[in-house]
mmCIF file of C-alpha atoms in Angstrom:
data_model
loop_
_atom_site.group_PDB
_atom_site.id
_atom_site.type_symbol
_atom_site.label_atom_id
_atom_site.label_comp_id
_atom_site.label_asym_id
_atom_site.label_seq_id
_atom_site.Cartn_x
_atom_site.Cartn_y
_atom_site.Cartn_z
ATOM 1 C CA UNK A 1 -13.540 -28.094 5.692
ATOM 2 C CA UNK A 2 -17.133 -26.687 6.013
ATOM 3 C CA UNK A 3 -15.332 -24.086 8.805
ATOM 4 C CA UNK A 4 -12.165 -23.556 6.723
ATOM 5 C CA UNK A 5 -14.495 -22.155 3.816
ATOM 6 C CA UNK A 6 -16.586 -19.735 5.828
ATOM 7 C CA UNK A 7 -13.412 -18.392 7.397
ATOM 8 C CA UNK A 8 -12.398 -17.515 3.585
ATOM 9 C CA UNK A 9 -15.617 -16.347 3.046
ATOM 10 C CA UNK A 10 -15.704 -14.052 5.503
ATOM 11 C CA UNK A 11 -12.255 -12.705 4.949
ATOM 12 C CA UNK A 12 -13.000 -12.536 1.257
ATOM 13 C CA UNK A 13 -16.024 -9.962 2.174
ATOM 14 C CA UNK A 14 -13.427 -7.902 4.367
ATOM 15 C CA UNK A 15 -14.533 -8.965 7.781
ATOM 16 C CA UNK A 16 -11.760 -8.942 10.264
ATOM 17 C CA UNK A 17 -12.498 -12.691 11.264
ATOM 18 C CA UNK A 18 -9.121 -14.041 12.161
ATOM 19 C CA UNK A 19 -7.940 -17.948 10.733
ATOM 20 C CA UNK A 20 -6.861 -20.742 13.279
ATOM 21 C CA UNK A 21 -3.349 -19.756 11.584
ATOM 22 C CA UNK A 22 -3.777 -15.852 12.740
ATOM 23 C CA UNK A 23 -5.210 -16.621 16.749
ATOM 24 C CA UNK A 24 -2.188 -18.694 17.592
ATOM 25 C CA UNK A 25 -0.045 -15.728 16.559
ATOM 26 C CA UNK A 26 -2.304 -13.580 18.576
ATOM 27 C CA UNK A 27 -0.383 -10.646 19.537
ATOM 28 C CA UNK A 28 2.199 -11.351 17.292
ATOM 29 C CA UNK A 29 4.408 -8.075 15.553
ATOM 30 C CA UNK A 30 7.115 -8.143 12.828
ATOM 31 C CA UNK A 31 9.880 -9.492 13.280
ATOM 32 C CA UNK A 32 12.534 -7.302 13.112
ATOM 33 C CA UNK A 33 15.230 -9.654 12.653
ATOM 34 C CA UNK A 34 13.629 -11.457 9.204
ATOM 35 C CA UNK A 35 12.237 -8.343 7.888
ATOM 36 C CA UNK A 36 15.596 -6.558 7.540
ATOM 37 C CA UNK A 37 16.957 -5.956 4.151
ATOM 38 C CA UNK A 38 20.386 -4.644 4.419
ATOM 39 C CA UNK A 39 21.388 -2.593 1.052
ATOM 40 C CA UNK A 40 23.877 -3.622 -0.859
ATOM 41 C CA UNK A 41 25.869 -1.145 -2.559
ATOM 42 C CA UNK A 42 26.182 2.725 -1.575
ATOM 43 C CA UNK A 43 24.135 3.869 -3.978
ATOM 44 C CA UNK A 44 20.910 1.991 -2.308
ATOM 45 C CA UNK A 45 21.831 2.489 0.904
ATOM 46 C CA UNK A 46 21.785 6.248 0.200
ATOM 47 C CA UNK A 47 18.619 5.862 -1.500
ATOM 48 C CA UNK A 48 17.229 4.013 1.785
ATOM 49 C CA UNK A 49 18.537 6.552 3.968
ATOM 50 C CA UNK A 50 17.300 9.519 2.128
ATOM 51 C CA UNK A 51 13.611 7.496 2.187
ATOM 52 C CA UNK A 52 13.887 6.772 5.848
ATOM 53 C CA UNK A 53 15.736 9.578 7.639
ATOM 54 C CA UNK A 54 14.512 12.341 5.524
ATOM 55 C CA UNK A 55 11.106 11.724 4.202
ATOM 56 C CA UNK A 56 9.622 9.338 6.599
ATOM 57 C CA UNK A 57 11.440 10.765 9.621
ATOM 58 C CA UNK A 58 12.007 7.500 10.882
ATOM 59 C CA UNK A 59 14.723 7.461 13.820
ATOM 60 C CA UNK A 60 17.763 5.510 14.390
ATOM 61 C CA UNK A 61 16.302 2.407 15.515
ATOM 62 C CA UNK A 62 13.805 2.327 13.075
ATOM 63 C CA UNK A 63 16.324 2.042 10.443
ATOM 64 C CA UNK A 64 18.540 -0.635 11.908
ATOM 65 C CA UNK A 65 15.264 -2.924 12.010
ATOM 66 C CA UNK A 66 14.966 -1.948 8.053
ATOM 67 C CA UNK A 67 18.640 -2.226 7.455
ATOM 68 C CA UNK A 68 19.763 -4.536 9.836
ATOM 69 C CA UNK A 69 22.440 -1.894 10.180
ATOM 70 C CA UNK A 70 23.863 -0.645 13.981
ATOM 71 C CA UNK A 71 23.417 2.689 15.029
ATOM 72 C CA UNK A 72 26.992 3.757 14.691
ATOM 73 C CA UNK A 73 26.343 2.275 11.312
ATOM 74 C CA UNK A 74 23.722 4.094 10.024
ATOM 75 C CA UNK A 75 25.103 7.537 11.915
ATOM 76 C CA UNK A 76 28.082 6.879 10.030
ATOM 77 C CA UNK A 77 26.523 5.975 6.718
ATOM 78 C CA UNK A 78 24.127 9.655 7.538
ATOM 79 C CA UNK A 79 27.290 11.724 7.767
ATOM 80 C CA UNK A 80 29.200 10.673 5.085
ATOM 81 C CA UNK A 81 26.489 11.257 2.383
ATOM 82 C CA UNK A 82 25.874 14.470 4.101
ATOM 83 C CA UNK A 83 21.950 13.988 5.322
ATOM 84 C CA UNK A 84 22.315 14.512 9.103
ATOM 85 C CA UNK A 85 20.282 17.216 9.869
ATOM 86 C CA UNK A 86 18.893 17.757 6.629
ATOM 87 C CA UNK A 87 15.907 19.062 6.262
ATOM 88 C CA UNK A 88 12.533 17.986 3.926
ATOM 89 C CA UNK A 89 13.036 20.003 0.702
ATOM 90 C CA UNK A 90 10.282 22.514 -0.241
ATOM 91 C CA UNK A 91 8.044 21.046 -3.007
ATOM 92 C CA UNK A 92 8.026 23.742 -5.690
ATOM 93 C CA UNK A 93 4.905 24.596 -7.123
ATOM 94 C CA UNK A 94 3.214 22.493 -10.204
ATOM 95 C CA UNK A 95 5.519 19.702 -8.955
ATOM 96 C CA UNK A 96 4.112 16.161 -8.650
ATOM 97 C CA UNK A 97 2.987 14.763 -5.578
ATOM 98 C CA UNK A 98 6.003 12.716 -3.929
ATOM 99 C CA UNK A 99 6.025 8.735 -4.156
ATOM 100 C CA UNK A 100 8.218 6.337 -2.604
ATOM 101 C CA UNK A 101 8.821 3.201 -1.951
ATOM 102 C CA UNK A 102 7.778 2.473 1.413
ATOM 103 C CA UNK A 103 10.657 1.105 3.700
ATOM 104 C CA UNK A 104 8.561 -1.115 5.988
ATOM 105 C CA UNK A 105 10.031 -1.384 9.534
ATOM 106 C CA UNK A 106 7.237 0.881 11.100
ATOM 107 C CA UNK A 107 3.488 -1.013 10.593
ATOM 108 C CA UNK A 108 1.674 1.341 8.069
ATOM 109 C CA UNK A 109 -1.916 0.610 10.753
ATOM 110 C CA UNK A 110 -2.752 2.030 13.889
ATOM 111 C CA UNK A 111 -4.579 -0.794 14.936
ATOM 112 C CA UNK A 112 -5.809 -4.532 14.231
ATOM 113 C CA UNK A 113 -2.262 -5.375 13.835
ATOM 114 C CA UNK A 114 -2.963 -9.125 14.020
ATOM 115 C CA UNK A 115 -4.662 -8.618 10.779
ATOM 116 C CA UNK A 116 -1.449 -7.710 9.328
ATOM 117 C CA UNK A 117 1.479 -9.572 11.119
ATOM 118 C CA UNK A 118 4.901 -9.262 8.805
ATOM 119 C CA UNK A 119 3.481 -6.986 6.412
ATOM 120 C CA UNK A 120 5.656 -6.587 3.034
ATOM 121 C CA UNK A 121 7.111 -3.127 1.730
ATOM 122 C CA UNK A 122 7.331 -4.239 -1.573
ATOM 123 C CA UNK A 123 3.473 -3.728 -2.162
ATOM 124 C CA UNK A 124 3.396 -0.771 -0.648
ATOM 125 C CA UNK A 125 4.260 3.283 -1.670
ATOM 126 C CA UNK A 126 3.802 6.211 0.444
ATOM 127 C CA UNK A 127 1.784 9.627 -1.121
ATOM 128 C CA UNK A 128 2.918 12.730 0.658
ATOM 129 C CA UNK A 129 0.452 15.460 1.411
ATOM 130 C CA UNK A 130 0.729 19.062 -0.568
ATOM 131 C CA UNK A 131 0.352 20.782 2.662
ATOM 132 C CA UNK A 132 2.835 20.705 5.795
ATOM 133 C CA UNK A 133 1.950 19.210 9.069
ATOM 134 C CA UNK A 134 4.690 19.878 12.154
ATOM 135 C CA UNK A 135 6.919 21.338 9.546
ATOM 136 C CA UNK A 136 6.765 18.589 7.299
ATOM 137 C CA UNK A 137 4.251 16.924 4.999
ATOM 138 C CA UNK A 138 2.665 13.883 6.356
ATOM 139 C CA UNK A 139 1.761 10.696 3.841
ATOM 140 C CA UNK A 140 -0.619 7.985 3.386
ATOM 141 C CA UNK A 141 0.303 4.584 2.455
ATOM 142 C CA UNK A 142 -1.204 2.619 -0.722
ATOM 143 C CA UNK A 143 -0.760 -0.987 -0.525
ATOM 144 C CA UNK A 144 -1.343 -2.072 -4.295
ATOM 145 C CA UNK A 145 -2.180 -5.129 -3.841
ATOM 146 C CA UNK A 146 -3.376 -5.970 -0.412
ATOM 147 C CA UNK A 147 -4.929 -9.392 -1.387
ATOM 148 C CA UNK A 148 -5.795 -10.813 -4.819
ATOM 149 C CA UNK A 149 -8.912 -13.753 -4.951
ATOM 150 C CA UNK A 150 -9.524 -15.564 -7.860
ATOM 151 C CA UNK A 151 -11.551 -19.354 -8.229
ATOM 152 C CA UNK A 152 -8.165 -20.756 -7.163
ATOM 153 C CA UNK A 153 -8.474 -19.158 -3.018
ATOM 154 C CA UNK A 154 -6.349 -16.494 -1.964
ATOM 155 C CA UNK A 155 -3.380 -16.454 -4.320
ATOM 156 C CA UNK A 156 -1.781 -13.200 -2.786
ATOM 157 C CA UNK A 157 -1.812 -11.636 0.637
ATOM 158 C CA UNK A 158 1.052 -8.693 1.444
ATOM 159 C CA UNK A 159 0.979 -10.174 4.745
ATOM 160 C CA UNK A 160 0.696 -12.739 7.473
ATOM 161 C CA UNK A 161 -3.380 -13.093 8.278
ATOM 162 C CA UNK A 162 -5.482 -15.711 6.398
ATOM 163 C CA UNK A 163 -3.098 -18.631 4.419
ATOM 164 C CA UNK A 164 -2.728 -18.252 0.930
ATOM 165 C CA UNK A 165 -2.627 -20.732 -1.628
ATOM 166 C CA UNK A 166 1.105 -20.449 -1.096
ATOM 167 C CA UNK A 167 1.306 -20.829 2.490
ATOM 168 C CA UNK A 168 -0.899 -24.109 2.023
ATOM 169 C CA UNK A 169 1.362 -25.851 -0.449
ATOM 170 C CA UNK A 170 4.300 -24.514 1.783
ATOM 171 C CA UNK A 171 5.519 -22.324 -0.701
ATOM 172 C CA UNK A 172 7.339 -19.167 0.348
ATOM 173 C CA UNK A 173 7.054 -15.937 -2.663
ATOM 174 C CA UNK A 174 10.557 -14.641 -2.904
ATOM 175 C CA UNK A 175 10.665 -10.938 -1.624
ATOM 176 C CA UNK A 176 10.897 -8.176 -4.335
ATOM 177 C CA UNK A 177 11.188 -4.391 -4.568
ATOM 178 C CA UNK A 178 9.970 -1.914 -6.198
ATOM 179 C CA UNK A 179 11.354 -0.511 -9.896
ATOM 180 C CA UNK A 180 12.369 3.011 -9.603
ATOM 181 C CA UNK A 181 11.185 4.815 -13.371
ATOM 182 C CA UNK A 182 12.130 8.142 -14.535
ATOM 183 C CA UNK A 183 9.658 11.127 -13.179
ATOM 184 C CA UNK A 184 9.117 9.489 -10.253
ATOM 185 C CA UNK A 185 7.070 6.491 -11.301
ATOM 186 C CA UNK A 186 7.333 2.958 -9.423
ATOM 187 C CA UNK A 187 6.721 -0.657 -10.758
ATOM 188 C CA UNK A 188 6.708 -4.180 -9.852
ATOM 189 C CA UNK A 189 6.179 -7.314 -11.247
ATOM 190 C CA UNK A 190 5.375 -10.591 -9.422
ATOM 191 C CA UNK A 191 5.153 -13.798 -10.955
ATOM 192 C CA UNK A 192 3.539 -16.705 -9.201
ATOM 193 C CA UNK A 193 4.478 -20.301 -8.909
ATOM 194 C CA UNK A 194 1.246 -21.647 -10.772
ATOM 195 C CA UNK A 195 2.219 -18.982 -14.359
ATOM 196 C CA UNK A 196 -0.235 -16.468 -13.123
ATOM 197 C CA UNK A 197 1.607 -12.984 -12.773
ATOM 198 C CA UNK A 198 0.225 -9.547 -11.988
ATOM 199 C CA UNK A 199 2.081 -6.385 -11.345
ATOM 200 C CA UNK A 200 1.554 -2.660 -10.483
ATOM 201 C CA UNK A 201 2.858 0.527 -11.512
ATOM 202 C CA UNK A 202 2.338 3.883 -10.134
ATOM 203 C CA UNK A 203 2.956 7.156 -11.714
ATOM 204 C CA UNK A 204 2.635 10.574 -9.650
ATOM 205 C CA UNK A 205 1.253 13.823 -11.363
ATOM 206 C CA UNK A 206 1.212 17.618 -10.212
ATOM 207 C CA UNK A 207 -2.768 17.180 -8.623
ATOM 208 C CA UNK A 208 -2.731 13.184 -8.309
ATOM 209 C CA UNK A 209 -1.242 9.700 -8.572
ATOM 210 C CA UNK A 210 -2.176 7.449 -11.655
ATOM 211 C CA UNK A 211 -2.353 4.088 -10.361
ATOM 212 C CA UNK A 212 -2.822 0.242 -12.542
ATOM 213 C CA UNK A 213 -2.695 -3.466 -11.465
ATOM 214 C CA UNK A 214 -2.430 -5.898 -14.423
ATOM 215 C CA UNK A 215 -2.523 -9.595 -13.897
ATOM 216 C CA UNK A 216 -1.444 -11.782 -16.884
ATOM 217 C CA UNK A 217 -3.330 -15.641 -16.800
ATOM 218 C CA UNK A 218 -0.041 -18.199 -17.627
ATOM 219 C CA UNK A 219 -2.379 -21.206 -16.405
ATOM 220 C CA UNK A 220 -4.199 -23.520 -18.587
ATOM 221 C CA UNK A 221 -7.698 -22.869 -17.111
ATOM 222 C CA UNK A 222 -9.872 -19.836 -17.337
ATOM 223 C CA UNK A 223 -9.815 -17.418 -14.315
ATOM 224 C CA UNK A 224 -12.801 -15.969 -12.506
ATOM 225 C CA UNK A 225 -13.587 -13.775 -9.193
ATOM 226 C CA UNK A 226 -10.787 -11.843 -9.204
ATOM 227 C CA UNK A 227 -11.655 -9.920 -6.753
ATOM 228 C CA UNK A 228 -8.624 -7.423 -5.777
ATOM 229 C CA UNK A 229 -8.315 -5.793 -1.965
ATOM 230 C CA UNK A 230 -6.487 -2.169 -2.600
ATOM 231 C CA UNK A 231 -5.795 -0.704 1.259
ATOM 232 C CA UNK A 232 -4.816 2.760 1.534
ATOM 233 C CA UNK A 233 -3.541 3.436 4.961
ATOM 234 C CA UNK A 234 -3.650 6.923 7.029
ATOM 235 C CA UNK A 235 -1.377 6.342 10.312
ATOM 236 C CA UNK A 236 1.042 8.800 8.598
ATOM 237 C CA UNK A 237 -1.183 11.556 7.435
ATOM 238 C CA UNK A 238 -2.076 13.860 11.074
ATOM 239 C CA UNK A 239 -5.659 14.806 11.082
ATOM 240 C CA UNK A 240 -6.948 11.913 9.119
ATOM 241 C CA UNK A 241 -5.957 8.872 11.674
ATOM 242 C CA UNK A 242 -9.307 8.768 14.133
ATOM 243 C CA UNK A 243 -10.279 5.363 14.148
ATOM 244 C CA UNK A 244 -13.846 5.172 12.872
ATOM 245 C CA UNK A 245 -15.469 6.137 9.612
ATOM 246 C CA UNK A 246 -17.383 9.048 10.465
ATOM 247 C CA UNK A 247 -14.808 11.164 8.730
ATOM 248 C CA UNK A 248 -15.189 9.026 5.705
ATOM 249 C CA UNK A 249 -17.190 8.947 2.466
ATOM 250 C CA UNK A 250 -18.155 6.254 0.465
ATOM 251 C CA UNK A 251 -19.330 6.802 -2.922
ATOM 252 C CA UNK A 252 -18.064 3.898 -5.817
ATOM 253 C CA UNK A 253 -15.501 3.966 -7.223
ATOM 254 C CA UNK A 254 -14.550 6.498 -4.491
ATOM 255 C CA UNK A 255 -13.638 6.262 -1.096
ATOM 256 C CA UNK A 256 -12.749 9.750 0.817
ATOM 257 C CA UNK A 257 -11.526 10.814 4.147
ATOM 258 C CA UNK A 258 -11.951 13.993 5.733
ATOM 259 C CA UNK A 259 -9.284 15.943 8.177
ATOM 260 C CA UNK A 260 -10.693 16.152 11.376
ATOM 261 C CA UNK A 261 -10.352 19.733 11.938
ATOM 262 C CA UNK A 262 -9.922 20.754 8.300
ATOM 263 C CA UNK A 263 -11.725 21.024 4.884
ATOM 264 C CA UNK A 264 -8.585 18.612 3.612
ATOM 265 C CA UNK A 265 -9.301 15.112 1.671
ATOM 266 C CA UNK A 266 -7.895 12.371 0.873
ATOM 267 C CA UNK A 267 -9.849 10.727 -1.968
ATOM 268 C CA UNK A 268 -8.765 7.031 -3.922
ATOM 269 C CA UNK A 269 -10.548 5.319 -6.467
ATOM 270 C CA UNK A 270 -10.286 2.083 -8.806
ATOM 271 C CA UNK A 271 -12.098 1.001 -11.701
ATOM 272 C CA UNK A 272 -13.905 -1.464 -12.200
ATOM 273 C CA UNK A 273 -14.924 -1.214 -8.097
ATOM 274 C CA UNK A 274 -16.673 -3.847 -6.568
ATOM 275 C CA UNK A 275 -16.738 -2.308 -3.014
ATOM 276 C CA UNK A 276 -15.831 0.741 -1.797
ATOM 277 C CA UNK A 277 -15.223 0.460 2.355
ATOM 278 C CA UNK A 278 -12.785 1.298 5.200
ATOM 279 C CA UNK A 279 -11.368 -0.339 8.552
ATOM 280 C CA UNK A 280 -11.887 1.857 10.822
ATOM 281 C CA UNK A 281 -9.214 0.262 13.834
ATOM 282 C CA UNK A 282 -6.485 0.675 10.961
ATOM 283 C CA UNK A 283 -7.760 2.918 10.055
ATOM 284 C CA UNK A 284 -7.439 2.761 5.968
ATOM 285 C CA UNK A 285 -9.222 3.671 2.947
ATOM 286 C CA UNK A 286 -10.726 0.923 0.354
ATOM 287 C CA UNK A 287 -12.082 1.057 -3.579
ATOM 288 C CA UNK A 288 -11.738 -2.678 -4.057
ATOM 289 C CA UNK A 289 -11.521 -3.231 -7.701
ATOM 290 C CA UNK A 290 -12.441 -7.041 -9.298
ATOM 291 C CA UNK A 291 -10.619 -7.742 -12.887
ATOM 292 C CA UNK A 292 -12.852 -9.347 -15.442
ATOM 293 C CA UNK A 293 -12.476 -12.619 -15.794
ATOM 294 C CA UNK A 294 -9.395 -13.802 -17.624
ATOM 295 C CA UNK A 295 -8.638 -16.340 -20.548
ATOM 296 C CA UNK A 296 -5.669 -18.323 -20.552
ATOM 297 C CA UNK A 297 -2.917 -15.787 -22.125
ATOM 298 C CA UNK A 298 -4.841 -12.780 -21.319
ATOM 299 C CA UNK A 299 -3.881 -9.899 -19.416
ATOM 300 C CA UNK A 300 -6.342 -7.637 -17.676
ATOM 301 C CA UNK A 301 -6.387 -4.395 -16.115
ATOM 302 C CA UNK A 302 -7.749 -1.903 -13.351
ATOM 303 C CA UNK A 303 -6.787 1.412 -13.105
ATOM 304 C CA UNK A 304 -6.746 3.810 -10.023
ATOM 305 C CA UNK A 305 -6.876 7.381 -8.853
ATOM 306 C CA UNK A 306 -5.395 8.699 -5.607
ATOM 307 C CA UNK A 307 -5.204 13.063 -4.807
ATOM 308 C CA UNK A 308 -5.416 15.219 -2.371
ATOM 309 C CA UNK A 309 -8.222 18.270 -2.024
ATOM 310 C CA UNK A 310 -8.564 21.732 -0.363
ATOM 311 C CA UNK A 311 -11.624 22.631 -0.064
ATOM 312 C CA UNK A 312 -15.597 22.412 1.242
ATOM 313 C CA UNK A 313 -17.190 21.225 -1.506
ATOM 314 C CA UNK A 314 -16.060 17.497 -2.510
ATOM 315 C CA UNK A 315 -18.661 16.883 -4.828
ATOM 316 C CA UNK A 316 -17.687 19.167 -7.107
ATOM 317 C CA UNK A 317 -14.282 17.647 -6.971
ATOM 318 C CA UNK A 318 -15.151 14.446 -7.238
ATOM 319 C CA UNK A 319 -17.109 15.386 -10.603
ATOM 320 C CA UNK A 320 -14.593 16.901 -11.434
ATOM 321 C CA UNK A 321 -12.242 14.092 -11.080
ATOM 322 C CA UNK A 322 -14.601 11.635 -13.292
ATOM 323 C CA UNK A 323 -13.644 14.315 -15.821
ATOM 324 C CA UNK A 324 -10.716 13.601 -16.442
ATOM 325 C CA UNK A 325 -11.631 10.167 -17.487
ATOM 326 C CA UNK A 326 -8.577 8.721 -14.611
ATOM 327 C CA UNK A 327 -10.386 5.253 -15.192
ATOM 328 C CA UNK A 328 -10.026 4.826 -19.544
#
């Protein structure tokens, strides 16, 4: 018990201390063959195909292990709606940043993949860069939430690492996806077995993505140390993926990365934070905001900030950020 607790601990402070659950899946990667989600009418299999082939680039066999869908399949499905060989449309100018669900399939992390075995799309939304890399903007990936503590134990994880309250009781979360809104804007809504529910909603602008969790308390008990783990992931995003954090800043409620060769940024932020940090073997990007504590019947908030910068002189941005008053 006493060693079950300080694994928690640990993992609860963001150290990358694995469970006894996590080493005997050492090694392990998704599973192709349960993660698939085959569409099922045309009009979401276009959508899917459009997301995948277009945006994300991803190639044939990366969208059979999405879709579980052949290659003759998917070829097929590409010519008939007419997006073989398309190409990425030009943003036009004062449009907002892109946001989409993200498909899954490909891991979202460089590296420490054990720390993320199975991971689930339907927390997770790419933000694709202003600027063009190889002809085509690259993206980041927000997972919103990664984990979600509370006096309970872990009562949320968008992946396979530490058990959750959930996997103890041998309870499996039915899978979800996201809400597609008008302008661009995503939500989601997940209720939990216990009453509690929480949800997120995203909502792109010309210079940034708006960003909130909620989490509504259905139990009968009061709720405390929710502590919330927001991971913002830069495999996709060329020139921010070196695997340390010497291209990184650190500066509550924001957390920034640098391109490596370039006065480009990458800047998120959540209020209220109660750590700002970032794996570097990922490598990723957190402002890990807490909720106040919670009454039964209450719903509290957080709100977030994620945008993009050219430019030498971050401080000026980030002030200039805070003026907006992103976090009210």
């Amino acid at each position: 018990m006493r060693d079950h607790f300080m694994r928690f601990f640990l993992f609860a402070c963001g150290l990358t201390l694995l469970s006894d659950h996590t080493l005997a899946a050492q090694g392990a990667q998704p599973n192709p063959a349960t993660e698939a989600r085959k569409p099922s009418t045309d009009n979401d299999l276009r959508f899917w195909l459009e997301n995948m082939a277009l945006h994300h680039r991803y190639t044939l066999v990366e969208i059979g292990e999405v879709t579980g869908l052949s290659p003759g399949e998917i070829q097929a499905a590409l010519q008939r709606f007419g997006l073989e060989g398309k190409k990425y449309p030009a943003r036009p100018p004062g449009a907002p940043l892109l946001v989409l669900p993200y498909p899954g399939g490909r891991h979202p992390r460089i590296g420490f993949l054990d720390g993320a075995v199975n991971p689930q799309r339907e927390t997770k939304v790419s933000v694709f860069t202003p600027w063009d890399a190889d002809g085509a903007p690259g993206y980041v990936v927000a997972d919103i939430p990664e984990a979600v503590f509370s006096n309970l134990g872990l009562i949320y994880l968008a992946h396979t690492h530490v058990p959750t309250l959930w996997d103890l009781k041998k309870v499996t979360l039915p899978r979800l996806e996201w809400r597609r809104l008008e302008g661009g804007a995503l939500d989601i809504e997940r209720p939990l077995p216990n009453g509690i529910v929480f949800g997120a909603k995203v909502k792109p602008e010309p210079g940034a993505v708006r960003m909130e969790l909620w989490l509504k308390n259905g139990t009968p008990s009061r709720l405390t140390g929710l502590r919330v783990q927001n991971c913002v992931m830069l495999k996709g995003a060329p020139g921010f993926t070196a695997q340390n954090n010497n291209n990184k800043l650190f500066r509550p409620p924001y957390a920034v990365a640098r391109h490596e060769k370039l006065d480009r940024w990458v800047i998120i932020g959540w209020e209220p934070t109660q750590r700002a940090w970032g794996n570097a073997p990922c490598p990723c990007l957190h402002a890990d905001p807490q909720f106040p504590d919670c009454e039964p019947g209450q719903t509290v908030r957080c709100r977030g900030w994620l945008s993009y910068f050219e430019g030498a002189d971050i401080d000026s941005e980030l002030k200039r950020i805070d003026a907006t008053g992103w976090a009210k």
